[in-house]
Amino acid sequence: MKFMDGDTKSEPAKREEEILAFWQRNEIFEKTLSKEAPKGEFVFYDGPPFATGLPHYGHILAGTIKDAIPRYKTMQGYHVPRRWGWDCHGLPLENQIEKELGLATKRDIETLGVATFNEAARKAVLRYSDDWKSIIPRFGRWVDMENDYRTMDATYTESVWWAFKDLHKKGLVYEGFKAMHLCPRCGTTLSNFEVAQGYKDITDISVTVKLELVDEPGTFLLAWTTTPWTLPGNMAAAVNAEFTYVKISAGNEKYILAKDRLEVIKVDYKIEKEFLGSELVGKSYKPPFSYFADHNIKGKEKAWKVYHAPYVTMDSGTGLVHLAPAFGAEDLELAQKEGIPIVHHVDKDGFFVDAVSDFKGLQAKPKDDPQSTDVAVIKYLAGKGLLFAKEKIIHSYPHCWRCDTPLLNYASSSWFVEVTKFKDKIVAENKKINWVPKEVGDKRFGNWLLNARDWAISRARYWGAPIPVWRNHKTKENVFIGSLDELKSYTKKSGNKYFTMRHGESTKNVAGIIRSRLEDDDIHLTEKGRAEALASANAFKHSEINRIVVSPFIRAKETAEIAREVFGLPKSSVSYDERLIEYRHGTFDRKPERSFWDHYVTSANAYEVGPESGESAREMGARMAEVLYELEQKYKGENILIVSHEWPLLALTALAHGYSKERTVRILNKIEDHIQPGEIRELPFVPLPHNENFELDYHRPYIDEVVLIDTDGTRLERVHDVFDCWFESGSMSYAQNHYPFENKNKFDPKPGWLKKSRGYPADFIAEGLDQTRGWFYSLLVLGVGLFGKATYKNVIVNGIVLAEDGQKMSKRLKNYPDPLTVLEKYGADAIRYYLLASPLMKAEDLNFSEKGVGEVASKLIGRFLNVVSFYELYKDLEHGVSPSSHPLDRWIFSRLNQVIGEVEKGMESYELDKATRPLTLFVDDLSTWYLRRSRDRFKEEGADARDALQTLRSVIEIFAKISAPFMPFVAESAYQRVKTKDMPESVHLCEWPRTGSTDAPLQEAMVEVRRIASRGLEARQKVDIKVRQPLAKITVNSELLAGRVELLQLIKDELNVKEVVIDGVLSKDEAILDTDISDELKEEGNVREVIRFIQELRKEAGLTPKETATLVFVQSDDIEKFLEKHWHTLSTATRLSSRELGNGTNELVFDGMTFRFNVRS
């Protein structure tokens, strides 16, 4: 996906790029955010996409919806911040990295190393971010992509930790052992709504296995299962005690099954006995597989027996089911109740454990051949004489939503949000939300909530925010960490105290010159600088500093020596470390300090990229922090003074506190902090989880390396799981603002006395239908759980964009046009409108049609811009100043006010299809009727021409405003072409137009006018008489128009008839033309023909409507008479100032005459 070269771009694409440049050059988006907002804040949450691929039609669709509503609300007078975000964690990215690194299993990741794997993930996270930053604005979306939030940032993770601990405080988080769906390839369990995304129909093999009763040799229980791979883990069988069972004889063996399921027996049999299932309960049978019969497993005495299970039904199978408790929710529940052993004969990678020797090395459900292991098990059973029957079945089976591997129902430990505990509150809050379409919230989402289960939020993976739980192995209790400060409080301490000191004023400070090269250092302290150092040292004389580590620059050494003498320390207490030197300014050395600052503050990426031959601010901080962490390892219980330079010390301070990059940059820019020459400060410090640059980083393995000590002195062990990425993205409302640690002026969901909540809930969100099982759900659950109310008020749910043939869009199949190719051909606005006006807005699917986009480009955008171009032909002429009384002008304003109301109604109800569709109808009215019938008015002089011109200008201006949320480029283009000096700089800085009055009777009458005109044109076509030929009259039936002279005149003008006769006897559909053409009418038709021809010549000559022209014609008596007779009409209609004989090259033949002429200016 890439943009085309300039030569291959269409005119719409070039026009849009010019407008985009205008917006960027004049900071129009920024101005919409800074302008007055009398209606206050409109809160919008933007769901974070992954940046591991390029935007597709789904992103463009959702982004257009997210753009239209904020633009509209901004014009209404709201302040609408729009902050972009990135989803950085989770299985989608991990799967991609595994493919790139050639890793097949979790074991491969462990072998490679978590650090290496996670670093690869980090580098890949924003691989395409620059592409997104160019593509998203190109489609007209305004959103702050520079001040983006990222779910992998430490500040974001700290808020996620807070949320997790707060939920735990509320009793809504627990660790449980449950049957969940496991992806063996990913090696982790999934949440129920992740599982719901991956069901597909597959063919499997069901098997009926023979379980021989211990007390009745030769009698077998017939147990049925659709998962033969679970049989080696069989621990029990279940019947329904209330149902009737039978013992039958067939051949030499006897079988037991439910009476109502005898239909499964396909051989001759004889019923020997009937009895209730309760008689089977407690009976023992021989294990079908002996792998665990000799093992010392917990609860072994309860194994291989028959139990009652109310969930056993007569719908399928034999009425007996086999139990492998580790691989089924109901089986596990029964096992936990009865004490039946829970044995995992398959590990979390999906392979049979070594104890299952006959199937060692096999996967339970291989992705490439899901039936292969079942077949192996069936063959084994057949060989042992334990197979009764098998058959192929088609059923819906869950697959991993990211890697498409068949899932295993697997009993495992996980951390859960206890959704069932507050489900009723979630359901109640959901009913307050305005879902568009309503059925999604009521049915699809509402029903999902009614059946919601506890949410498994931990994942046994690597690249994600770590679960902040540490265990005390002695007390068996868990420690929940909810903030960085809490983490610091448990972190093992060295007992060291740290102080920092900036050198005193030096001669280079006085000169304002940069001196950062150690090899030619000759800078000393000034007398003032020595006094500053002495005063600071004396102020800290009693701080018991006993060790000094110093930058080897002379000015730092001199400062340190003053401090050493004041503290009374031996010279051996002072050491020098080149990592503490001044910032390496590179080519700025020996230049004025101002020159560097001018460069630094204007560089887009100065924190990461330093000047030539110098270093970056990040590199400076890393070397400083490296010293600090080495001191922490090397010494215990000492008070250490670090003497260095201002910028390095500011960087060290930020890293020691674990500040974000953004805050560190503010500190380095001296916005938040400034160190005076000679100043000493205490530096609070405990080791933090950090990356190679010593920046706070909670990811594995850094978080695993931090040593935490419990209050009893026991070293704590961290739970190694990470968060479900849906928990993270569902936290964006508060985590993007680092709540509750800062930014409470932006986000504070808790109202107080005379204080409203801020930034919560969202007034509006939007995503695709698939997010009812994803982001919509996680947002709502966390919002209700944490803050007691729904996270959002209004939500638009869009459908899925499919290929034109109705199939899923596929890069492999190449069954859809590249979005950028369509963009360059038709423009972004055509795509935007096409999507917004489609069934997608009703959460229905759309088969994407490039032809449909082309129709929008021509029938809506092209027509409207043609109207604007027509206006420009006359815009320099005098405009009217008072409201026009002309019926066309009154009608078009009435229609415009009607459309404003329709658009506004659609936007207020968040039904964007209803808001956009009236625009097409209006442009059709404007272009094909208003302008068509008003063209001659513009060519005239006088009040009516001025009224028409002012009306058209006003209509274009107002239409530009109401189309701005949907077609921002077209709206801007039109607005700039009609804008006057006193109007706002951009259409997007304008107020939303107020809905004026409509004239319903006039609109009804105009519909009738157009109906009759249409009938009249059809009548002309039938008799093959062109409209240029005047006719005497047309007779129609229209009680509504009787006596309406002005409106009847429109019909006369449209049909070129002298009279419209109303006859109530005719039917409504009849239109009778008087086709008798008199000589007078014939000649008038000839005049019209000449006028048409001259107008074409004017156009070919490039003459504007206001330019006069001279008619040059070849001499002919007939022609001269014709011109003399009709000169006034011809010259007025075509703006001819004179006529002269000459060499005419253009020929027109009519009524036996040949007319050769030219026009010239």
Tab-separated table of C-alpha atoms in Angstrom, residues 1027-1030 1081-1095 1126 1129-1130:
chain	number	residue	atom	x	y	z
A	1027	VAL	CA	-36.938	21.368	-26.155
A	1028	ARG	CA	-35.303	24.226	-28.086
A	1029	GLN	CA	-38.346	24.305	-30.324
A	1030	PRO	CA	-41.089	26.380	-28.602
A	1081	LEU	CA	-42.733	29.337	-33.213
A	1082	LYS	CA	-40.447	27.831	-35.814
A	1083	GLU	CA	-38.437	31.037	-36.097
A	1084	GLU	CA	-38.207	31.333	-32.328
A	1085	GLY	CA	-36.821	27.804	-32.306
A	1086	ASN	CA	-34.237	28.852	-34.858
A	1087	VAL	CA	-33.183	31.727	-32.603
A	1088	ARG	CA	-32.737	29.329	-29.702
A	1089	GLU	CA	-30.647	27.055	-31.926
A	1090	VAL	CA	-28.361	29.941	-32.861
A	1091	ILE	CA	-28.070	31.003	-29.217
A	1092	ARG	CA	-27.042	27.476	-28.246
A	1093	PHE	CA	-24.412	27.394	-30.984
A	1094	ILE	CA	-22.938	30.792	-30.074
A	1095	GLN	CA	-22.733	29.769	-26.395
A	1126	HIS	CA	-33.258	38.991	-33.738
A	1129	THR	CA	-32.408	38.651	-28.320
A	1130	LEU	CA	-29.169	37.106	-29.563
